[in-house]
Amino acid sequence: MWLRDIFQRFKRRKSRKKTAEEQEEQGKKENPYLPYIREIISQILPQRGLDYGRMRLLIIDTDTEPESVFWEDDVMAALEELSPDLNFLTILTDRSAYFQEYVETMYEENGLLVCMDEKNCQSQYRANTVLDFEQRGKLWELELQEPFVYLPIYKKSWQTGENLDIFVPIGYNTVTVKGILAVERRGRML
């Protein structure tokens, strides 16, 4: 009797675990390096001849369901990490109400005018750094002046290399970011 109960619990627990394929089918992908986005960008920009003070950031918002306007998500978490010392920001989104409070706070606290635009708008952007948070579809083809950085957060997988390095896809290339997790282990907050 007790053996059957244990087997039943095991069977239920196993059925609750989703495989990576099932998670991808649902459209929810994860990027475990997102909490280190500020440090990652700070290492990538000099490799492209840019610096954080001259970064003109373009965020391509996620392509999740419209009801996600009320959910906390990775886009807002990344914006919170990147906000200090930001001088230029444009957000392409289909859910502008979600970002309204953030836009107002950035203006009141930092004097930063955040530009928001609809995703289907065909404007030309003055960005040199693009963070693409969409999970489906292809890489955006934007006409940006060189040098620029295009980071697909979910469309291409980021991988851990030797010595805690991260291989970050930038557009169609890959860049190595050195020792992000080692910085966290030393107790430094990112």
Tab-separated table of C-alpha atoms in Angstrom:
chain	number	residue	atom	x	y	z
A	1	MET	CA	0.000	0.000	0.000
A	2	TRP	CA	2.667	2.528	1.000
A	3	LEU	CA	4.786	1.536	-1.990
A	4	ARG	CA	1.896	2.334	-4.306
A	5	ASP	CA	1.487	5.770	-2.636
A	6	ILE	CA	5.162	6.540	-3.148
A	7	PHE	CA	4.922	5.470	-6.767
A	8	GLN	CA	1.846	7.673	-7.289
A	9	ARG	CA	3.622	10.727	-5.769
A	10	PHE	CA	6.676	10.104	-7.913
A	11	LYS	CA	4.504	9.801	-11.009
A	12	ARG	CA	2.711	13.107	-10.221
A	13	ARG	CA	5.988	14.924	-9.515
A	14	LYS	CA	7.491	13.675	-12.773
A	15	SER	CA	4.431	14.756	-14.759
A	16	ARG	CA	4.715	18.299	-13.292
A	17	LYS	CA	8.276	18.735	-14.556
A	18	LYS	CA	8.320	20.179	-18.035
A	19	THR	CA	10.916	19.336	-20.571
A	20	ALA	CA	12.802	22.108	-22.349
A	21	GLU	CA	10.819	21.306	-25.491
A	22	GLU	CA	7.502	21.778	-23.678
A	23	GLN	CA	8.673	25.093	-22.217
A	24	GLU	CA	9.760	26.242	-25.662
A	25	GLU	CA	6.382	25.194	-27.077
A	26	GLN	CA	4.706	27.396	-24.484
A	27	GLY	CA	6.900	30.226	-25.687
A	28	LYS	CA	8.609	30.892	-22.354
A	29	LYS	CA	12.375	30.877	-22.625
A	30	GLU	CA	14.803	31.941	-19.945
A	31	ASN	CA	18.179	33.631	-19.925
A	32	PRO	CA	20.033	32.936	-16.660
A	33	TYR	CA	22.557	35.718	-17.371
A	34	LEU	CA	19.970	38.524	-17.351
A	35	PRO	CA	20.722	39.643	-13.757
A	36	TYR	CA	24.258	40.445	-14.979
A	37	ILE	CA	23.141	42.497	-17.995
A	38	ARG	CA	24.811	45.709	-16.798
A	39	GLU	CA	28.188	43.995	-16.332
A	40	ILE	CA	27.831	42.140	-19.630
A	41	ILE	CA	27.075	45.317	-21.566
A	42	SER	CA	29.881	47.163	-19.773
A	43	GLN	CA	32.307	44.550	-21.110
A	44	ILE	CA	30.856	44.338	-24.619
A	45	LEU	CA	30.675	48.064	-25.402
A	46	PRO	CA	34.471	48.693	-25.296
A	47	GLN	CA	34.992	45.707	-27.600
A	48	ARG	CA	32.836	47.561	-30.136
A	49	GLY	CA	34.480	50.955	-29.577
A	50	LEU	CA	31.637	52.317	-27.426
A	51	ASP	CA	31.293	53.286	-23.779
A	52	TYR	CA	28.375	53.295	-21.350
A	53	GLY	CA	28.081	57.096	-21.295
A	54	ARG	CA	27.594	57.251	-25.086
A	55	MET	CA	25.316	54.218	-25.268
A	56	ARG	CA	22.032	54.928	-27.047
A	57	LEU	CA	19.869	52.003	-25.927
A	58	LEU	CA	16.942	50.584	-27.885
A	59	ILE	CA	14.793	47.995	-26.102
A	60	ILE	CA	12.574	45.730	-28.212
A	61	ASP	CA	9.882	44.609	-25.800
A	62	THR	CA	8.794	41.029	-25.330
A	63	ASP	CA	6.205	39.420	-27.583
A	64	THR	CA	4.134	37.885	-24.788
A	65	GLU	CA	0.372	38.006	-24.419
A	66	PRO	CA	-1.372	41.406	-24.038
A	67	GLU	CA	-2.504	40.542	-20.494
A	68	SER	CA	1.164	40.590	-19.457
A	69	VAL	CA	0.793	44.342	-18.957
A	70	PHE	CA	0.284	43.565	-15.266
A	71	TRP	CA	3.137	41.078	-14.837
A	72	GLU	CA	6.693	41.836	-13.743
A	73	ASP	CA	8.981	40.614	-16.462
A	74	ASP	CA	12.580	40.413	-17.631
A	75	VAL	CA	12.396	43.646	-19.618
A	76	MET	CA	11.669	45.721	-16.526
A	77	ALA	CA	14.306	43.858	-14.507
A	78	ALA	CA	16.916	44.640	-17.182
A	79	LEU	CA	15.830	48.287	-17.317
A	80	GLU	CA	16.244	48.587	-13.555
A	81	GLU	CA	19.804	47.249	-13.862
A	82	LEU	CA	20.678	49.513	-16.788
A	83	SER	CA	18.954	52.721	-15.639
A	84	PRO	CA	21.808	54.289	-13.631
A	85	ASP	CA	23.865	56.622	-15.842
A	86	LEU	CA	21.666	56.004	-18.891
A	87	ASN	CA	21.609	58.998	-21.264
A	88	PHE	CA	19.390	57.742	-24.106
A	89	LEU	CA	16.595	55.166	-24.176
A	90	THR	CA	13.970	54.136	-26.707
A	91	ILE	CA	11.471	51.342	-26.052
A	92	LEU	CA	9.621	49.599	-28.896
A	93	THR	CA	6.523	48.056	-27.379
A	94	ASP	CA	2.906	47.072	-27.902
A	95	ARG	CA	2.150	47.658	-24.210
A	96	SER	CA	3.073	51.251	-23.472
A	97	ALA	CA	0.855	51.365	-20.346
A	98	TYR	CA	3.168	48.838	-18.716
A	99	PHE	CA	6.167	51.187	-19.021
A	100	GLN	CA	4.377	54.446	-18.198
A	101	GLU	CA	5.373	54.532	-14.526
A	102	TYR	CA	8.993	53.709	-15.397
A	103	VAL	CA	9.083	56.514	-17.995
A	104	GLU	CA	7.724	59.037	-15.488
A	105	THR	CA	10.170	57.924	-12.787
A	106	MET	CA	13.155	58.184	-15.134
A	107	TYR	CA	12.153	61.731	-16.053
A	108	GLU	CA	11.540	62.853	-12.462
A	109	GLU	CA	14.645	61.243	-10.929
A	110	ASN	CA	17.188	61.409	-13.756
A	111	GLY	CA	15.828	63.953	-16.229
A	112	LEU	CA	15.853	61.261	-18.938
A	113	LEU	CA	13.194	61.555	-21.628
A	114	VAL	CA	12.400	57.974	-22.594
A	115	CYS	CA	11.052	57.601	-26.127
A	116	MET	CA	8.380	54.970	-26.663
A	117	ASP	CA	7.247	53.776	-30.045
A	118	GLU	CA	5.005	51.031	-31.413
A	119	LYS	CA	6.792	47.922	-32.664
A	120	ASN	CA	5.227	48.133	-36.097
A	121	CYS	CA	6.508	51.694	-36.601
A	122	GLN	CA	9.089	51.962	-39.368
A	123	SER	CA	11.052	54.870	-37.890
A	124	GLN	CA	14.797	55.108	-38.101
A	125	TYR	CA	16.458	54.947	-34.692
A	126	ARG	CA	19.636	56.630	-33.487
A	127	ALA	CA	20.507	53.660	-31.277
A	128	ASN	CA	23.869	51.945	-31.067
A	129	THR	CA	22.874	49.221	-28.580
A	130	VAL	CA	19.800	47.017	-29.075
A	131	LEU	CA	18.392	44.536	-26.561
A	132	ASP	CA	15.833	42.304	-28.294
A	133	PHE	CA	13.548	40.642	-25.726
A	134	GLU	CA	11.258	38.958	-28.238
A	135	GLN	CA	11.165	35.198	-27.899
A	136	ARG	CA	9.794	34.281	-31.302
A	137	GLY	CA	10.559	35.446	-34.786
A	138	LYS	CA	13.755	36.402	-36.504
A	139	LEU	CA	16.402	38.966	-35.651
A	140	TRP	CA	15.290	42.521	-36.343
A	141	GLU	CA	16.888	44.167	-39.333
A	142	LEU	CA	17.529	47.705	-38.192
A	143	GLU	CA	19.560	50.254	-40.082
A	144	LEU	CA	22.038	51.341	-37.434
A	145	GLN	CA	25.299	53.186	-37.851
A	146	GLU	CA	28.512	51.341	-37.032
A	147	PRO	CA	29.609	50.499	-34.420
A	148	PHE	CA	26.551	48.942	-32.786
A	149	VAL	CA	25.614	46.036	-30.542
A	150	TYR	CA	22.535	43.853	-31.144
A	151	LEU	CA	21.837	41.394	-28.302
A	152	PRO	CA	19.088	38.828	-28.893
A	153	ILE	CA	18.209	37.958	-25.291
A	154	TYR	CA	16.171	34.814	-26.104
A	155	LYS	CA	16.401	34.110	-29.837
A	156	LYS	CA	19.940	32.729	-29.594
A	157	SER	CA	21.271	30.803	-26.627
A	158	TRP	CA	23.991	32.265	-24.444
A	159	GLN	CA	26.506	29.701	-23.231
A	160	THR	CA	28.922	29.317	-20.349
A	161	GLY	CA	32.518	28.706	-21.348
A	162	GLU	CA	35.691	27.970	-19.449
A	163	ASN	CA	36.680	30.035	-16.393
A	164	LEU	CA	33.102	31.295	-15.936
A	165	ASP	CA	33.160	33.131	-19.257
A	166	ILE	CA	29.942	33.689	-21.160
A	167	PHE	CA	29.639	33.427	-24.932
A	168	VAL	CA	27.133	36.110	-25.885
A	169	PRO	CA	25.616	36.185	-29.372
A	170	ILE	CA	25.732	39.661	-30.882
A	171	GLY	CA	23.673	39.643	-34.026
A	172	TYR	CA	25.288	36.905	-36.082
A	173	ASN	CA	28.599	36.880	-34.149
A	174	THR	CA	29.648	35.763	-30.653
A	175	VAL	CA	31.569	37.741	-28.029
A	176	THR	CA	33.232	36.367	-24.903
A	177	VAL	CA	32.399	38.127	-21.623
A	178	LYS	CA	34.897	37.360	-18.865
A	179	GLY	CA	34.065	35.970	-15.428
A	180	ILE	CA	30.634	37.416	-14.581
A	181	LEU	CA	29.818	34.774	-11.962
A	182	ALA	CA	33.251	35.154	-10.381
A	183	VAL	CA	32.459	38.819	-9.702
A	184	GLU	CA	29.296	37.799	-7.850
A	185	ARG	CA	31.143	35.209	-5.770
A	186	ARG	CA	33.566	37.851	-4.499
A	187	GLY	CA	30.568	39.592	-2.926
A	188	ARG	CA	30.280	42.492	-5.313
A	189	MET	CA	26.720	43.444	-6.128
A	190	LEU	CA	26.045	43.874	-9.824
